[in-house]
Tab-separated table of C-alpha atoms in Angstrom:
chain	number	residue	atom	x	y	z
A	14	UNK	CA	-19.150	-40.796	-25.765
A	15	UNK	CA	-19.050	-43.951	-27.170
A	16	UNK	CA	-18.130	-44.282	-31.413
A	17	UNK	CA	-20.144	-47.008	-32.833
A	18	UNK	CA	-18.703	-47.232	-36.476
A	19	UNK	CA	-20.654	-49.365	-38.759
A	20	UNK	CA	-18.881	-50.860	-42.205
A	21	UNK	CA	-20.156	-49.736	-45.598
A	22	UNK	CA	-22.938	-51.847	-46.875
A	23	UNK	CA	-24.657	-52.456	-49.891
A	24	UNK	CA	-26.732	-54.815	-52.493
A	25	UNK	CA	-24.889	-58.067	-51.602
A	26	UNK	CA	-24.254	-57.329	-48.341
A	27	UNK	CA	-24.848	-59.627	-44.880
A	28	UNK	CA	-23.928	-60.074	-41.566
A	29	UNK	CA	-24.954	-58.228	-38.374
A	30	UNK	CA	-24.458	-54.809	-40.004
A	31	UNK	CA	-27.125	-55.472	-41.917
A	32	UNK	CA	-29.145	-56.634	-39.473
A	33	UNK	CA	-28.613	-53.540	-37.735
A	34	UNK	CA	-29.554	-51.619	-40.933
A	35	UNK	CA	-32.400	-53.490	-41.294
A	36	UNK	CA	-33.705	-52.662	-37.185
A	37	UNK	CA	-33.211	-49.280	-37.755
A	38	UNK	CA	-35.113	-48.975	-40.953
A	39	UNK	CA	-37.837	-50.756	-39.210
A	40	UNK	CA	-37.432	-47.773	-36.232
A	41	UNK	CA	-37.809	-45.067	-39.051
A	42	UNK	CA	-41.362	-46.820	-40.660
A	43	UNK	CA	-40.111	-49.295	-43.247
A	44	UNK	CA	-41.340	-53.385	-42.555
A	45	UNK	CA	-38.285	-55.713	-42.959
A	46	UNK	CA	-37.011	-58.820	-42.483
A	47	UNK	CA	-34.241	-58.672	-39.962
A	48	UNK	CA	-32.871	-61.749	-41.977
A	49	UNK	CA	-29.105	-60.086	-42.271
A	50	UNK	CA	-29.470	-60.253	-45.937
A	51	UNK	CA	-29.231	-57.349	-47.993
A	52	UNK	CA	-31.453	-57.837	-50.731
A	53	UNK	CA	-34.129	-56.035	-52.957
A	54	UNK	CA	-36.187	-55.317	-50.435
A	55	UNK	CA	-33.560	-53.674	-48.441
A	56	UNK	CA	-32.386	-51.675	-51.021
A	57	UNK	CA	-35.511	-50.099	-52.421
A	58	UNK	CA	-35.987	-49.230	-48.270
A	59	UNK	CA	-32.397	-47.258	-48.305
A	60	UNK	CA	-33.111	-45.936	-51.418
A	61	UNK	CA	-36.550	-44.373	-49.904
A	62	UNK	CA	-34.823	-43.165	-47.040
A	63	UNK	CA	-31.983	-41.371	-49.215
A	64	UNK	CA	-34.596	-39.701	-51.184
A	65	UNK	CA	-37.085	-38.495	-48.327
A	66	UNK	CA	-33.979	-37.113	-46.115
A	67	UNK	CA	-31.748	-35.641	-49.036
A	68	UNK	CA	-28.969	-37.660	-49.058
A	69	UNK	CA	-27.405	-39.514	-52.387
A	70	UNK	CA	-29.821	-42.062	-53.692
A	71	UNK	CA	-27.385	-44.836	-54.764
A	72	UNK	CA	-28.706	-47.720	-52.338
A	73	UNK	CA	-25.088	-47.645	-50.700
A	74	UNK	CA	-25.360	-47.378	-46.961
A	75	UNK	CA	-21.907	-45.222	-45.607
A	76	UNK	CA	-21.408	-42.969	-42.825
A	77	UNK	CA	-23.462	-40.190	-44.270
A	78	UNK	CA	-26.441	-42.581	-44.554
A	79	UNK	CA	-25.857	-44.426	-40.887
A	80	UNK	CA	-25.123	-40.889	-39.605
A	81	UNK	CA	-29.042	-39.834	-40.398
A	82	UNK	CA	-30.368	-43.119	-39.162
A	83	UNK	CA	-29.114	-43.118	-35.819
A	84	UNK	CA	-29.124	-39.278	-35.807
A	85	UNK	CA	-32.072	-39.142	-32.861
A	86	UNK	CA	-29.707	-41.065	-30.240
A	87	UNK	CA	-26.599	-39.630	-31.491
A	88	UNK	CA	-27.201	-35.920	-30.703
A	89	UNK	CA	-28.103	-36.557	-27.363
A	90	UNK	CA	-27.206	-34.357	-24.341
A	91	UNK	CA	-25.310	-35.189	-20.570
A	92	UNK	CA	-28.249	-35.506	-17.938
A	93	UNK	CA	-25.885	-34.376	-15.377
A	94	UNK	CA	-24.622	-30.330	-14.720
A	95	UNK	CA	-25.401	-28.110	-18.009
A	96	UNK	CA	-22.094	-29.126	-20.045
A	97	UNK	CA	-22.780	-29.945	-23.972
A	98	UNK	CA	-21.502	-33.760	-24.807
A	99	UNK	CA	-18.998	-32.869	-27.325
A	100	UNK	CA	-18.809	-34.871	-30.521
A	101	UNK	CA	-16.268	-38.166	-30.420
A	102	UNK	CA	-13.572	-37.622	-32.815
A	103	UNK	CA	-14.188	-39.940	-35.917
A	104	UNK	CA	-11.891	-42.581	-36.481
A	105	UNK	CA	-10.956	-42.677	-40.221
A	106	UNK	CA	-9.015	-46.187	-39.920
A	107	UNK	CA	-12.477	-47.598	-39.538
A	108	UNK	CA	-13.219	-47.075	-43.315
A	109	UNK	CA	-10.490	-48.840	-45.370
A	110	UNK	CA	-10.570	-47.816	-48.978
A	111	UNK	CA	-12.505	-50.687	-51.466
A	112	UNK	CA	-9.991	-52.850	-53.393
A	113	UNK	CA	-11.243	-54.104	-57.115
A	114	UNK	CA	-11.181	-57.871	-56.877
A	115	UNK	CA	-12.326	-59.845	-59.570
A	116	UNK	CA	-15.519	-62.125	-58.440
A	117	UNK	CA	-15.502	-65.926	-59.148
A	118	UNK	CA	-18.435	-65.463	-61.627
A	119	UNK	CA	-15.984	-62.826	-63.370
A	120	UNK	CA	-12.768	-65.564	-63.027
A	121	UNK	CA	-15.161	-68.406	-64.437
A	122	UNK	CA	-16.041	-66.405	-67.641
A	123	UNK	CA	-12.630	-64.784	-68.367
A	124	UNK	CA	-11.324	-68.775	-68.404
A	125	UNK	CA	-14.139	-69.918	-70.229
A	126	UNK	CA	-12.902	-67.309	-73.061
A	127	UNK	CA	-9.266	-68.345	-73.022
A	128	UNK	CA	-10.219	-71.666	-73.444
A	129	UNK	CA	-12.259	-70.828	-75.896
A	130	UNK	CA	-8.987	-69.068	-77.982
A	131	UNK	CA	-7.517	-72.288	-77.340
A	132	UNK	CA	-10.123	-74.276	-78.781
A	133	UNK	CA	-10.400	-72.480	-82.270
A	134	UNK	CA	-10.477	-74.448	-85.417
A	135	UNK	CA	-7.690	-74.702	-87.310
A	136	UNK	CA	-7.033	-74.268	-90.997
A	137	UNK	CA	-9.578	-75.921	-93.411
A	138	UNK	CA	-8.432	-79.198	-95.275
A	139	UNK	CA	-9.498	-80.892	-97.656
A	140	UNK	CA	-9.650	-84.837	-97.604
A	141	UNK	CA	-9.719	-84.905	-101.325
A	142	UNK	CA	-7.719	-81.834	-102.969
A	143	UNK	CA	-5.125	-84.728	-103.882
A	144	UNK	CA	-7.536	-87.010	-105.822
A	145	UNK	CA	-9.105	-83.925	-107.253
A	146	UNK	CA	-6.135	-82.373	-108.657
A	147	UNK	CA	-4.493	-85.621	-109.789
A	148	UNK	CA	-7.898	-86.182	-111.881
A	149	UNK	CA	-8.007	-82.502	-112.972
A	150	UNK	CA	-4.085	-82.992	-113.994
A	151	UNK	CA	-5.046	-86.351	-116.285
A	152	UNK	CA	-7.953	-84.611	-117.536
A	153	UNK	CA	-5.968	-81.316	-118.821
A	154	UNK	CA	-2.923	-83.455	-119.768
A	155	UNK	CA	-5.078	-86.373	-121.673
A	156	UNK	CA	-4.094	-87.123	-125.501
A	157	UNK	CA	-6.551	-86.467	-128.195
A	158	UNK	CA	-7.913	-89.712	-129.582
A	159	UNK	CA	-5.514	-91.663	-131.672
A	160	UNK	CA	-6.796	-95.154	-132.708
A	161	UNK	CA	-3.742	-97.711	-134.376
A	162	UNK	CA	-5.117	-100.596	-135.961
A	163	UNK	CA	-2.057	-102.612	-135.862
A	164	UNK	CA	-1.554	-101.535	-132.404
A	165	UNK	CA	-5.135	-103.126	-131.173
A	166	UNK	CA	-4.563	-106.246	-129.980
A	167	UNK	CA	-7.984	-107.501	-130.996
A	168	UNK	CA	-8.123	-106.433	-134.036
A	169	UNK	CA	-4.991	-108.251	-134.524
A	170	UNK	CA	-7.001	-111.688	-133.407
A	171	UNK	CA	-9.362	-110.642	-136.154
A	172	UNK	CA	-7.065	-110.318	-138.242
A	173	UNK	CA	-5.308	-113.719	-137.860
A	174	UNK	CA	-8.510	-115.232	-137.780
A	175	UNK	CA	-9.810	-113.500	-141.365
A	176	UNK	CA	-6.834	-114.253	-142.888
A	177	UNK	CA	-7.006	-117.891	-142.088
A	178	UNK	CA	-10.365	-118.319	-142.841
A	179	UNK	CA	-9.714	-116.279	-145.956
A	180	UNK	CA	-6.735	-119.324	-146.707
A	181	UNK	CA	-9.101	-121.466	-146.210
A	182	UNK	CA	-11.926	-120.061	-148.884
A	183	UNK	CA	-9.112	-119.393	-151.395
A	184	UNK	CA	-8.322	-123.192	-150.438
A	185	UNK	CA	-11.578	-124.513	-150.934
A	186	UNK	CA	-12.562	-122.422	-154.055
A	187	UNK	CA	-9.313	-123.578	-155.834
A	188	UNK	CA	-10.105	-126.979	-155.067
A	189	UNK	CA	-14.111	-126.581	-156.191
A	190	UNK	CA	-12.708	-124.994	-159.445
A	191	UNK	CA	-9.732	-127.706	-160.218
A	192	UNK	CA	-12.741	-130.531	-159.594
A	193	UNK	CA	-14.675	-129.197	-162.273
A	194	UNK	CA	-11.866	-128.889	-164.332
A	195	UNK	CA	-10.910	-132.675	-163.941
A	196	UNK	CA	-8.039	-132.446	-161.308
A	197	UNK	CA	-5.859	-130.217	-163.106
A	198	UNK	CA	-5.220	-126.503	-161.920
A	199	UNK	CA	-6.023	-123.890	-163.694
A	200	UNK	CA	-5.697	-119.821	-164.042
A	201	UNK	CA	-9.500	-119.797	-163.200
A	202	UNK	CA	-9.010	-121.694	-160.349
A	203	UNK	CA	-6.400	-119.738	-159.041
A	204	UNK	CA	-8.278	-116.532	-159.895
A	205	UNK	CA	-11.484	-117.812	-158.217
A	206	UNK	CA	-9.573	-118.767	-154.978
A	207	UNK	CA	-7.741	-114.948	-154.433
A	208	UNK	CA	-11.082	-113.710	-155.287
A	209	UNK	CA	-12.680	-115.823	-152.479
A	210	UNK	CA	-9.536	-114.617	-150.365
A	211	UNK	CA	-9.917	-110.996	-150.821
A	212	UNK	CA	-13.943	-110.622	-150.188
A	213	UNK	CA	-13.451	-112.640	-147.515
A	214	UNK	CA	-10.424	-110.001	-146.144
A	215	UNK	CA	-12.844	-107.090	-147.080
A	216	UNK	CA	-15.180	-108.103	-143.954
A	217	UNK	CA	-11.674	-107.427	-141.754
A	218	UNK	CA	-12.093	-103.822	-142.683
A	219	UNK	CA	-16.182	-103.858	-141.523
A	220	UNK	CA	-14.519	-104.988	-138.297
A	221	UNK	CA	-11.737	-102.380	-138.247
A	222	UNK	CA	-14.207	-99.424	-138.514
A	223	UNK	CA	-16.487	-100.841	-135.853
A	224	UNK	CA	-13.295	-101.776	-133.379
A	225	UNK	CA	-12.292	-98.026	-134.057
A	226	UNK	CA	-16.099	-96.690	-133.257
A	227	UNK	CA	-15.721	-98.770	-130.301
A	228	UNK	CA	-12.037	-97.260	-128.996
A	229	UNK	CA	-13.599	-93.584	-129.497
A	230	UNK	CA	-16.438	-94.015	-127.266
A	231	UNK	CA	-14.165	-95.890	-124.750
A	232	UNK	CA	-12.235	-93.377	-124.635
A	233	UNK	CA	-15.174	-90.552	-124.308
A	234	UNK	CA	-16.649	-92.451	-121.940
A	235	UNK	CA	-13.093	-92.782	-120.026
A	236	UNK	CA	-13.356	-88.748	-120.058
A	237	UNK	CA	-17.140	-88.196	-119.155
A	238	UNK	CA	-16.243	-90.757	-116.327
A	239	UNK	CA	-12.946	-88.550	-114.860
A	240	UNK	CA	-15.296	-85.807	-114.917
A	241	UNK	CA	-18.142	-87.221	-113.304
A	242	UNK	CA	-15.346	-88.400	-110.586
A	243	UNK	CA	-13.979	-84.575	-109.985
A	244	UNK	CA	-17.520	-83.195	-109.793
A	245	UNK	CA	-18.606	-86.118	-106.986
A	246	UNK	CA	-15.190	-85.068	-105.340
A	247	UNK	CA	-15.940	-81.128	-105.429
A	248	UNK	CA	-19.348	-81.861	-104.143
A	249	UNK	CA	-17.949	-83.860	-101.705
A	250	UNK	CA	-15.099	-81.546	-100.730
A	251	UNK	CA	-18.084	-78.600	-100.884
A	252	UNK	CA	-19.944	-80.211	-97.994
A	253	UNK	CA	-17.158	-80.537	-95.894
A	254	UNK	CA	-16.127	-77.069	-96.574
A	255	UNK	CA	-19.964	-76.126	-95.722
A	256	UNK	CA	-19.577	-77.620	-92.492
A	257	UNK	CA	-16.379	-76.428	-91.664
A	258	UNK	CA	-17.837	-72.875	-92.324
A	259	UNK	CA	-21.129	-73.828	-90.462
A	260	UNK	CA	-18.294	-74.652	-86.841
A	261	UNK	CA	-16.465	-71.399	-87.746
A	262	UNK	CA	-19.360	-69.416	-87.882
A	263	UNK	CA	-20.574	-71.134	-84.503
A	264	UNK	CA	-17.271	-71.087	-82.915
A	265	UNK	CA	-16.972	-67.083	-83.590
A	266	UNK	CA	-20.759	-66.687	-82.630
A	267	UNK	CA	-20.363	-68.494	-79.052
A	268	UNK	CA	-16.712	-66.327	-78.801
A	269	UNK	CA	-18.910	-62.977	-78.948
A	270	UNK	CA	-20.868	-64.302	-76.475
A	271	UNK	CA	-18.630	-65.138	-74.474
A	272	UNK	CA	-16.778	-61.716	-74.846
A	273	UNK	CA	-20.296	-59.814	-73.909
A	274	UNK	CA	-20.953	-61.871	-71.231
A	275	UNK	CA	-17.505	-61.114	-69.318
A	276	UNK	CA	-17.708	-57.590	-70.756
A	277	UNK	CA	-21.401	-56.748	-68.741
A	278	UNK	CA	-20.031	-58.810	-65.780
A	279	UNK	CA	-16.949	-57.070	-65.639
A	280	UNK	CA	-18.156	-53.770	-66.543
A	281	UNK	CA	-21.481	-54.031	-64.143
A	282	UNK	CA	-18.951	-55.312	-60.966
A	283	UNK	CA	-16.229	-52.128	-61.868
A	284	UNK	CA	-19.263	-49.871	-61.743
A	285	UNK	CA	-20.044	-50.905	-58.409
A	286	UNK	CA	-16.870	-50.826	-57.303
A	287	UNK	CA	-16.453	-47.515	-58.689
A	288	UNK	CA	-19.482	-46.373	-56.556
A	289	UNK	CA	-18.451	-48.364	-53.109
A	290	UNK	CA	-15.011	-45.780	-53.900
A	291	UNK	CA	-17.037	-42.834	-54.701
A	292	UNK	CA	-19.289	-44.110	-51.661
A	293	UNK	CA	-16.239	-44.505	-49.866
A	294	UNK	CA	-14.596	-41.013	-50.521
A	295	UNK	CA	-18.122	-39.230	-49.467
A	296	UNK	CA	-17.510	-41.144	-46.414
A	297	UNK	CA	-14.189	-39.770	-45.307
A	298	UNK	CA	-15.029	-36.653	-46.371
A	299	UNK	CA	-18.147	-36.324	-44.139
A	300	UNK	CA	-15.670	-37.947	-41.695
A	301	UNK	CA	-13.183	-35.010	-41.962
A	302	UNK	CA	-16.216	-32.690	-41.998
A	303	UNK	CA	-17.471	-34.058	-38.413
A	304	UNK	CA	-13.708	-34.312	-37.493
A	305	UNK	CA	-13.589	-30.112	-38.154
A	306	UNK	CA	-16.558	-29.659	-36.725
A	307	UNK	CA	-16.052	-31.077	-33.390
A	308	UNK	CA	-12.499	-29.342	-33.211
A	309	UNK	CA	-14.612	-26.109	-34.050
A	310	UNK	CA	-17.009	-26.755	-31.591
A	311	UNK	CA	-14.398	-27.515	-28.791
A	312	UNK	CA	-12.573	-24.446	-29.426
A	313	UNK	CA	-15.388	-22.314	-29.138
A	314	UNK	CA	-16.554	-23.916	-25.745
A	315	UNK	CA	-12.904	-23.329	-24.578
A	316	UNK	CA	-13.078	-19.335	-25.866
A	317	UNK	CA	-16.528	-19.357	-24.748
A	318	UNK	CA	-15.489	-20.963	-21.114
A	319	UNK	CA	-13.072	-18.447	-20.541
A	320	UNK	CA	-14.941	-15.872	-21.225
A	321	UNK	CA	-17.035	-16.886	-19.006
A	322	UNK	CA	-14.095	-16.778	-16.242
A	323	UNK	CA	-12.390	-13.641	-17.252
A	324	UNK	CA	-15.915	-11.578	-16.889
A	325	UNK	CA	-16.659	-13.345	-13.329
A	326	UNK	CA	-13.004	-12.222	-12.429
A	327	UNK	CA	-13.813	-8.695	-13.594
A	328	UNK	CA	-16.887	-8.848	-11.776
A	329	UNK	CA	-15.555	-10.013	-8.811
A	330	UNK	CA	-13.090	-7.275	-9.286
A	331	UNK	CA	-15.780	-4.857	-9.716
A	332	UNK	CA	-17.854	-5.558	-6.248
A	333	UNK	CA	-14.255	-5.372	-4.510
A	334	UNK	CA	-13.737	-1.952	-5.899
A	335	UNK	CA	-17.192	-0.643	-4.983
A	336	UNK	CA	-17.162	-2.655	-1.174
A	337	UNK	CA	-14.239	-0.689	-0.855
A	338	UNK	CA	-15.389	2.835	-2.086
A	339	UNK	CA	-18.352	1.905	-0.094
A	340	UNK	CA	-16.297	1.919	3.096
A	341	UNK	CA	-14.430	4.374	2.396
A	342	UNK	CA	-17.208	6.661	1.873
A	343	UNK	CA	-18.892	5.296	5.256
A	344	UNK	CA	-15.679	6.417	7.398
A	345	UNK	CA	-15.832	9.895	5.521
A	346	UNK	CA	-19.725	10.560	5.719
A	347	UNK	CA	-19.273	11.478	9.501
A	348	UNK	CA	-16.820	14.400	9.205
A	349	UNK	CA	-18.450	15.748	6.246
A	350	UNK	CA	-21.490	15.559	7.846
A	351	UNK	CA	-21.911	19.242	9.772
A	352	UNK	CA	-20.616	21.042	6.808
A	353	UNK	CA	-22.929	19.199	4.185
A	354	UNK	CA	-26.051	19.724	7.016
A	355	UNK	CA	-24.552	23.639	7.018
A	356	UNK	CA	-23.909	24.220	3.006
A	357	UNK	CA	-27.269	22.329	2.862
A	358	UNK	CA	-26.133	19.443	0.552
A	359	UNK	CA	-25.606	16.014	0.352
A	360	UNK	CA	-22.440	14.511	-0.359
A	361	UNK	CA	-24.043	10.758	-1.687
A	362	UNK	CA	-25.543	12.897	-4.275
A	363	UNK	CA	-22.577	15.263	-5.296
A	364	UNK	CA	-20.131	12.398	-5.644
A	365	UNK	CA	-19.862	10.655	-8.634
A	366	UNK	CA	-20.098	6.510	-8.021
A	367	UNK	CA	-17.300	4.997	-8.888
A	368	UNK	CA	-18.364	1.590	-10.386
A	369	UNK	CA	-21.763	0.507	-12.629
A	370	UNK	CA	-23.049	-1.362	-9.799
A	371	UNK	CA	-22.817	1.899	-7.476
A	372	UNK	CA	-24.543	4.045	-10.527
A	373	UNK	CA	-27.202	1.811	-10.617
A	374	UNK	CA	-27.824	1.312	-6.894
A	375	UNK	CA	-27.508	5.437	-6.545
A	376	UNK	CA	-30.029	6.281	-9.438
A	377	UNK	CA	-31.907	3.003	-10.017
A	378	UNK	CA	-30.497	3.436	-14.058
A	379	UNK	CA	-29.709	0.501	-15.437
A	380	UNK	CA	-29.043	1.331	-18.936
A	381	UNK	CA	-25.853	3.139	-19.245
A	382	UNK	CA	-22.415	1.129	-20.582
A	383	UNK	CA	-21.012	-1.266	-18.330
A	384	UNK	CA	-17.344	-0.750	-18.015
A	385	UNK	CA	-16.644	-3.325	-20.884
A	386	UNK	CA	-18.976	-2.307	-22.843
A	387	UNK	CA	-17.622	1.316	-23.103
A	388	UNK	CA	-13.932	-0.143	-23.574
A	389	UNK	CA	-15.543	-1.298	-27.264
A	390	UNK	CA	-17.494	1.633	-27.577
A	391	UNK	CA	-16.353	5.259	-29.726
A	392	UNK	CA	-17.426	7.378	-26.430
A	393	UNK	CA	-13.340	6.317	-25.217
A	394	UNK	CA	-12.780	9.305	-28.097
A	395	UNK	CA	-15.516	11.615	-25.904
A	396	UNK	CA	-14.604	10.496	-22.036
A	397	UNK	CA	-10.996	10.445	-20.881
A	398	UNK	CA	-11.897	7.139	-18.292
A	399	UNK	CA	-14.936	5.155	-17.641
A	400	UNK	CA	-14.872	7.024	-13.857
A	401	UNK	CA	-15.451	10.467	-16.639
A	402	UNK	CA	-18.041	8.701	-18.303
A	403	UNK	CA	-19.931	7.657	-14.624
A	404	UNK	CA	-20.288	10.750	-13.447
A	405	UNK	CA	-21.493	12.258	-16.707
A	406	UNK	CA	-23.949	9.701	-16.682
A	407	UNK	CA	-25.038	10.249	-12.882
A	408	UNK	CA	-24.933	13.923	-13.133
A	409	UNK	CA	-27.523	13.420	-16.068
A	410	UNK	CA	-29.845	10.125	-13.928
A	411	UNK	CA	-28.869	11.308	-10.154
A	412	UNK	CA	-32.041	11.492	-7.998
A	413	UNK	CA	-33.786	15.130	-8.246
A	414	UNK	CA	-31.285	16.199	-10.832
């Protein structure tokens, strides 16, 4: 008998396995494409045919499955004599065990995620921390206003410039004052002039206060200005910081996807491979199982076959026995003849038979032990021999007894 083994197949599968597959679905009542393409279609078909025959519905096609598809031509017997076409001995190299390999898609996404590590963003930094704490640092660390007159440059113009004019009005009312006077100085003169000098020096101070007014809101406004700068830098700095959240946040969020997307792949490809093993191990052990079976069966034809020989032997055994009883008796019959015809009895009839054949022959009783049969049998405890047990027997079934 010839062992057609056929590869384990499933969702994914081609080639002309699954061609095959897809034949002998067709054979059992399904309507497929014989395209060599496992697909969809294919699988809801096994599945159907797992289900209605009571075999595990997974959609993986292995020897238990191809076993009850080709089942009709596989239990077929020899044409020829009355011998039983014994079972081929399965051959368990035929179904190599599934190795886990990772797929390309699987490959692709684990190296999209490492270079995704790779690509993280590093620290945050700020472009203007340095302007913003040098400002902060001048703002904490900046004197209290402190104006000094003498120390203002302008006001020192102004004051030059008062006191000559204020010569020059001293001057001019000394000189106004002498004229009236005819020429000739004079205490009122002199008193007029410094009088003329000193109002004239008394407008310096108007100008002092006001230059002092003017240094206090330069110097506010020198403050309010530093902190308008550090707030337009924090704002600034804020955005970036914003933005450099707003990457984070999207570099973490396309990470998790990443991660779930070669966790499902990798998790939905290890299931499968899980059941191609579990399909795998069902395999062998339905292999082993057939394997057992057809050692089983051989043994018994062999016990059964000789059997079969050792009761033709006894048989044969048997009819030599009784052919020669028979002729033995034939060659006696003719001297015992006169004195059975005298004592008026027949010696065919007084004789026990010798085998079952002769019993049954002599009485036409064909339902006493055969000499096997009462080997097995408790009457061995009742009858010394099975020749004991005969002619019990034919004393009790012989003709007109």
């Amino acid at each position: 008998m010839i062992n057609i083994a056929y590869s384990t197949i499933s969702y994914g599968s081609s080639g002309s396995d699954v061609k095959k597959l897809q034949e002998t679905l067709n054979n059992h009542g399904y309507s497929l494409a014989v395209d060599g393409q496992f697909g969809s279609k294919t699988q809801a078909a096994v599945r159907d045919y797992q289900k209605k025959h009571g075999l595990q519905v997974d959609g993986i096609v292995g020897v238990k499955t191809w076993g009850s598809l080709n089942s009709k031509s596989s239990s077929k017997t020899s044409s020829t004599g009355n011998k039983t076409q014994s079972a081929a001995v399965p051959s368990l190299k035929n179904l190599p065990r599934p190795e886990y390999k990772k797929s390309d898609e699987v490959k692709s996404a684990e190296n999209a995620l490492s270079q995704w590590e790779k690509n993280k963003p590093s620290e945050y930094e700020s472009k203007y921390s340095e302007q913003i704490e040098t400002i902060l640092n001048d703002i904490l660390n900046r004197e209290d206003f402190n104006y000094n007159l003498n120390a203002d440059p302008l006001y020192q113009q102004y004051r030059e410039q008062y006191i000559e004019n204020g010569k020059k009005a001293m001057m001019d009312t000394v000189g106004q004052a002498t004229a009236l006077t005819g020429g000739y100085a004079n205490s009122y003169a002199v008193n007029a002039g410094n009088q003329a000098y000193d109002e004239y020096l008394n407008g310096l101070n108007d100008i002092a206060l006001d230059l002092r007014d003017r240094a206090y809101i330069q110097y506010t406004d020198e403050g309010d200005k530093m902190l308008e700068d550090v707030t337009l830098l924090r704002s600034l700095d804020g955005d970036d910081y914003d933005k450099y959240l707003s990457e984070l946040e999207k570099y973490y969020e396309d990470g998790e996807y990443l991660l779930n997307k070669l966790t499902s792949m990798s998790d939905a490809e290890f299931d499968e491979f899980l059941a191609e093993v579990d399909a795998w191990e069902n395999d062998r052990e339905y292999e082993f199982e057939k394997y057992q079976d057809a050692l089983d069966r051989q043994e018994f034809e062999k016990e059964m076959a000789f059997k079969e020989a050792e009761a033709k032997r006894d048989q044969a055994n048997k009819d030599r026995q009784y052919a020669l009883s028979a002729s033995r008796a034939s060659s006696s019959s003719s001297s015992k003849k006169s004195s059975e015809k005298d004592s008026g009895s027949d010696s065919s009839l007084t004789t026990p038979p010798i085998s079952y054949n002769e019993f049954c022959i002599r009485t036409g009783v064909h339902t006493i032990m055969t000499a096997k049969e009462f080997g097995s049998s408790k009457l061995t405890d009742t009858y010394a021999t099975y020749q004991d047990y005969l002619a019990a027997m034919y004393k009790k079934y012989k003709k007109g007894g």
